Tab-separated table of C-alpha atoms in Angstrom:
chain	number	residue	atom	x	y	z
A	1	GLY	CA	-7.525	-11.364	-9.785
A	2	GLU	CA	-3.787	-11.254	-9.362
A	3	ASP	CA	-2.260	-12.511	-6.132
A	4	VAL	CA	0.883	-11.588	-4.292
A	5	GLU	CA	1.961	-14.164	-1.715
A	6	GLN	CA	4.248	-13.683	1.272
A	7	SER	CA	5.092	-15.672	4.360
A	8	LEU	CA	3.343	-14.100	7.345
A	9	PHE	CA	6.034	-14.069	9.986
A	10	LEU	CA	9.822	-13.965	10.364
A	11	SER	CA	11.843	-13.832	13.569
A	12	VAL	CA	15.579	-13.040	13.645
A	13	ARG	CA	18.206	-11.955	16.127
A	14	GLU	CA	19.735	-8.499	16.051
A	15	GLY	CA	22.764	-8.441	13.763
A	16	ASP	CA	21.607	-11.351	11.618
A	17	SER	CA	20.399	-10.985	8.031
A	18	SER	CA	16.695	-11.159	7.293
A	19	VAL	CA	15.275	-12.455	4.036
A	20	ILE	CA	11.634	-11.819	3.201
A	21	ASN	CA	10.225	-13.645	0.199
A	22	CYS	CA	7.378	-12.851	-2.166
A	23	THR	CA	5.806	-14.444	-5.219
A	24	TYR	CA	3.643	-12.588	-7.709
A	25	THR	CA	1.519	-13.663	-10.627
A	26	ASP	CA	1.366	-10.923	-13.254
A	27	SER	CA	4.243	-11.450	-15.664
A	28	SER	CA	3.571	-8.044	-17.208
A	29	SER	CA	4.369	-6.182	-13.976
A	30	THR	CA	7.021	-3.606	-14.768
A	31	TYR	CA	7.840	-2.542	-11.225
A	32	LEU	CA	7.861	-4.433	-7.939
A	33	TYR	CA	7.955	-2.668	-4.601
A	34	TRP	CA	8.800	-3.227	-0.965
A	35	TYR	CA	7.022	-1.159	1.683
A	36	LYS	CA	7.489	-1.052	5.469
A	37	GLN	CA	4.675	-0.419	7.952
A	38	GLU	CA	5.284	0.373	11.611
A	39	PRO	CA	2.443	-0.040	14.135
A	40	GLY	CA	-0.434	2.374	13.613
A	41	ALA	CA	1.251	4.112	10.696
A	42	GLY	CA	0.978	4.266	6.936
A	43	LEU	CA	3.258	2.473	4.506
A	44	GLN	CA	6.747	3.753	3.812
A	45	LEU	CA	8.382	2.968	0.475
A	46	LEU	CA	11.644	1.112	1.072
A	47	THR	CA	12.799	0.267	-2.410
A	48	TYR	CA	11.611	-0.894	-5.803
A	49	ILE	CA	13.018	-2.789	-8.742
A	50	PHE	CA	12.351	-2.596	-12.444
A	51	SER	CA	11.447	-5.913	-14.015
A	52	ASN	CA	14.457	-5.974	-16.347
A	53	MET	CA	16.809	-5.976	-13.350
A	54	ASP	CA	17.960	-9.008	-11.357
A	55	MET	CA	19.251	-7.209	-8.317
A	56	LYS	CA	19.210	-3.830	-6.654
A	57	GLN	CA	21.231	-2.823	-3.605
A	58	ASP	CA	20.550	0.173	-1.405
A	59	GLN	CA	22.668	0.360	1.752
A	60	ARG	CA	21.512	-2.528	3.994
A	61	LEU	CA	18.776	-3.573	1.583
A	62	THR	CA	19.222	-5.993	-1.319
A	63	VAL	CA	16.364	-6.883	-3.645
A	64	LEU	CA	16.611	-9.986	-5.815
A	65	LEU	CA	14.209	-10.639	-8.676
A	66	ASN	CA	13.759	-13.977	-10.430
A	67	LYS	CA	11.401	-13.078	-13.231
A	68	LYS	CA	11.176	-16.619	-14.557
A	69	ASP	CA	9.867	-17.903	-11.220
A	70	LYS	CA	8.072	-14.604	-10.401
A	71	HIS	CA	9.935	-14.509	-7.097
A	72	LEU	CA	11.078	-11.396	-5.291
A	73	SER	CA	13.095	-11.201	-2.088
A	74	LEU	CA	14.218	-8.470	0.276
A	75	ARG	CA	17.381	-9.019	2.265
A	76	ILE	CA	18.120	-6.755	5.232
A	77	ALA	CA	21.722	-6.964	6.369
A	78	ASP	CA	22.697	-6.442	10.012
A	79	THR	CA	19.055	-6.365	11.109
A	80	GLN	CA	18.297	-3.975	13.969
A	81	THR	CA	15.428	-3.879	16.467
A	82	GLY	CA	14.187	-0.769	14.664
A	83	ASP	CA	13.618	-2.928	11.582
A	84	SER	CA	10.783	-4.731	13.388
A	85	ALA	CA	7.698	-3.966	11.305
A	86	ILE	CA	5.408	-5.429	8.652
A	87	TYR	CA	6.923	-5.595	5.172
A	88	PHE	CA	4.688	-5.583	2.114
A	89	CYS	CA	5.550	-6.721	-1.363
A	90	ALA	CA	3.552	-5.088	-4.182
A	91	GLU	CA	3.328	-5.390	-7.931
A	92	SER	CA	2.067	-2.801	-10.379
A	93	ILE	CA	-1.008	-3.801	-12.351
A	94	SER	CA	-2.447	-1.896	-15.319
A	95	ASP	CA	-6.204	-1.788	-15.831
A	96	ASP	CA	-8.009	-1.796	-19.194
A	97	SER	CA	-7.577	1.967	-19.468
A	98	GLY	CA	-3.830	1.729	-18.953
A	99	TYR	CA	-3.938	3.150	-15.433
A	100	SER	CA	-1.639	1.514	-12.912
A	101	THR	CA	-2.498	0.441	-9.400
A	102	LEU	CA	-0.582	-1.647	-6.900
A	103	THR	CA	-1.593	-5.097	-5.662
A	104	PHE	CA	-0.189	-5.897	-2.233
A	105	GLY	CA	0.644	-9.105	-0.439
A	106	LYS	CA	-0.686	-9.694	3.080
A	107	GLY	CA	2.599	-8.568	4.606
A	108	THR	CA	5.390	-10.292	6.534
A	109	MET	CA	5.759	-9.368	10.180
A	110	LEU	CA	9.472	-9.149	11.022
A	111	LEU	CA	10.358	-9.447	14.687
A	112	VAL	CA	13.942	-8.644	15.651
A	113	SER	CA	15.031	-9.750	19.095
A	114	PRO	CA	18.034	-8.318	20.942
B	1	ASP	CA	7.034	19.675	3.945
B	2	GLY	CA	5.069	17.915	1.250
B	3	GLY	CA	2.952	14.971	2.174
B	4	ILE	CA	-0.417	13.309	2.552
B	5	THR	CA	-2.635	14.185	5.485
B	6	GLN	CA	-5.420	11.925	6.650
B	7	SER	CA	-7.807	13.051	9.323
B	8	PRO	CA	-8.901	12.179	11.860
B	9	LYS	CA	-6.498	9.483	13.067
B	10	TYR	CA	-9.279	7.718	14.991
B	11	LEU	CA	-12.984	7.824	14.166
B	12	PHE	CA	-15.909	6.235	15.972
B	13	ARG	CA	-19.415	5.923	14.540
B	14	LYS	CA	-22.654	4.170	15.285
B	15	GLU	CA	-23.920	1.556	12.885
B	16	GLY	CA	-26.221	3.018	10.232
B	17	GLN	CA	-24.420	6.346	9.970
B	18	ASN	CA	-22.426	7.499	6.974
B	19	VAL	CA	-18.950	8.802	7.728
B	20	THR	CA	-16.441	10.698	5.581
B	21	LEU	CA	-12.678	10.268	5.846
B	22	SER	CA	-10.494	13.131	4.719
B	23	CYS	CA	-7.366	12.872	2.556
B	24	GLU	CA	-5.365	15.888	1.385
B	25	GLN	CA	-2.040	15.967	-0.453
B	26	ASN	CA	0.285	18.839	-1.314
B	27	LEU	CA	2.639	16.803	-3.499
B	28	ASN	CA	0.934	17.962	-6.707
B	29	HIS	CA	0.253	14.315	-7.538
B	30	ASP	CA	-2.327	13.496	-10.178
B	31	ALA	CA	-3.442	10.114	-8.858
B	32	MET	CA	-4.978	9.306	-5.480
B	33	TYR	CA	-6.058	6.010	-3.975
B	34	TRP	CA	-7.972	4.563	-1.042
B	35	TYR	CA	-7.019	1.214	0.463
B	36	ARG	CA	-8.538	-0.724	3.317
B	37	GLN	CA	-6.415	-2.806	5.712
B	38	ASP	CA	-7.794	-5.457	8.065
B	39	PRO	CA	-5.748	-7.319	10.712
B	40	GLY	CA	-3.563	-9.958	9.095
B	41	GLN	CA	-4.681	-8.845	5.633
B	42	GLY	CA	-2.952	-7.008	2.887
B	43	LEU	CA	-4.224	-3.778	1.461
B	44	ARG	CA	-7.323	-3.924	-0.688
B	45	LEU	CA	-8.091	-1.191	-3.188
B	46	ILE	CA	-11.401	0.618	-2.705
B	47	TYR	CA	-11.323	3.475	-5.241
B	48	TYR	CA	-8.751	5.393	-7.222
B	49	SER	CA	-8.660	8.578	-9.237
B	50	GLN	CA	-6.203	9.571	-11.939
B	51	ILE	CA	-7.559	13.064	-12.657
B	52	VAL	CA	-9.985	15.558	-11.169
B	53	ASN	CA	-13.677	14.687	-11.573
B	54	ASP	CA	-12.891	11.104	-12.549
B	55	PHE	CA	-12.482	7.963	-10.450
B	56	GLN	CA	-12.626	4.195	-10.838
B	57	LYS	CA	-13.814	1.382	-8.595
B	58	GLY	CA	-11.209	-0.860	-7.046
B	59	ASP	CA	-11.663	-4.421	-5.840
B	60	ILE	CA	-13.982	-3.666	-2.911
B	61	ALA	CA	-15.920	-0.504	-3.826
B	62	GLU	CA	-19.333	-1.684	-2.596
B	63	GLY	CA	-20.601	0.429	0.297
B	64	TYR	CA	-18.134	3.254	-0.371
B	65	SER	CA	-18.241	6.478	-2.371
B	66	VAL	CA	-15.635	9.090	-3.313
B	67	SER	CA	-15.348	12.464	-4.988
B	68	ARG	CA	-12.442	14.255	-6.656
B	69	GLU	CA	-13.450	17.888	-7.006
B	70	LYS	CA	-9.935	19.171	-6.389
B	71	LYS	CA	-6.544	17.708	-7.267
B	72	GLU	CA	-5.431	17.928	-3.632
B	73	SER	CA	-8.408	16.202	-2.061
B	74	PHE	CA	-9.957	12.728	-2.308
B	75	PRO	CA	-12.500	12.158	0.507
B	76	LEU	CA	-13.929	8.692	1.115
B	77	THR	CA	-17.448	8.164	2.439
B	78	VAL	CA	-18.195	4.914	4.202
B	79	THR	CA	-21.921	4.427	3.816
B	80	SER	CA	-24.336	2.450	5.972
B	81	ALA	CA	-24.435	-0.104	3.135
B	82	GLN	CA	-20.885	-1.207	3.932
B	83	LYS	CA	-21.422	-4.421	5.886
B	84	ASN	CA	-18.146	-4.499	7.755
B	85	PRO	CA	-16.790	-0.934	7.954
B	86	THR	CA	-14.463	-1.248	10.965
B	87	ALA	CA	-10.931	-1.165	9.528
B	88	PHE	CA	-7.783	0.887	9.006
B	89	TYR	CA	-8.119	3.127	5.937
B	90	LEU	CA	-5.081	4.314	4.011
B	91	CYS	CA	-4.965	7.048	1.419
B	92	ALA	CA	-2.140	7.269	-1.121
B	93	SER	CA	-1.060	9.368	-4.081
B	94	SER	CA	1.332	9.024	-6.998
B	95	ASN	CA	2.773	11.160	-9.747
B	96	LEU	CA	1.404	10.017	-13.082
B	97	GLY	CA	4.110	11.993	-14.846
B	98	LEU	CA	6.580	9.305	-13.811
B	99	LYS	CA	5.714	5.950	-15.293
B	100	ASN	CA	4.828	3.477	-12.552
B	101	SER	CA	5.774	6.000	-9.898
B	102	PRO	CA	5.486	4.570	-6.386
B	103	LEU	CA	2.606	5.296	-4.056
B	104	HIS	CA	3.097	7.669	-1.145
B	105	PHE	CA	0.873	6.918	1.840
B	106	GLY	CA	-0.769	8.932	4.574
B	107	ASN	CA	-0.726	7.744	8.190
B	108	GLY	CA	-4.181	6.237	8.016
B	109	THR	CA	-7.528	6.601	9.771
B	110	ARG	CA	-8.745	3.875	12.079
B	111	LEU	CA	-12.531	3.656	11.848
B	112	THR	CA	-14.538	1.802	14.479
B	113	VAL	CA	-18.259	1.280	13.941
B	114	THR	CA	-20.336	-0.122	16.789
């Protein structure tokens, strides 16, 4: 099956930038996603990028995509304690019938200290 | 407000019993999904459904069953055949009308089987 790999843990100080990295394997993925999960809750869509884009910026969030290396990153500027959560990278995969599902990485736990 | 409702939030069962987790959405989404999350793991796809009365197995369907009698509802039954049922279960939906539309998640049900 396809794999999405992420580092498991990142610790930063409040006000610093955070960069969470992800590698994926399916070169035919058309969309790549970043989700945030707070303790005991479901996943919240943060942002996504189409595979023909290199970069997408949305307020404090910047997504960079290197399609050649199949590498995706999420940069959070001016990280706040409220950003502490688990961040999941996901790629869209189409099955034999053409239906799309998402394959997720194991998640990166971001801890922001004051 | 539109959204996905999973109930109950916490569920306790004895080993050997079947248990059904509820998932309802009022987003008018065509597709619905069930994922399982274990500590330190990513999300693994159990079942998904693109239209009413049709569903497909995901990566870890063994020991689970689903039905899709209504567009709004996609209940998941964890059967006694599931060897390791204790986990956090997440339901999601997406709008097939938008190509590769992102998944919207419910807040999850934490199932504990003893």
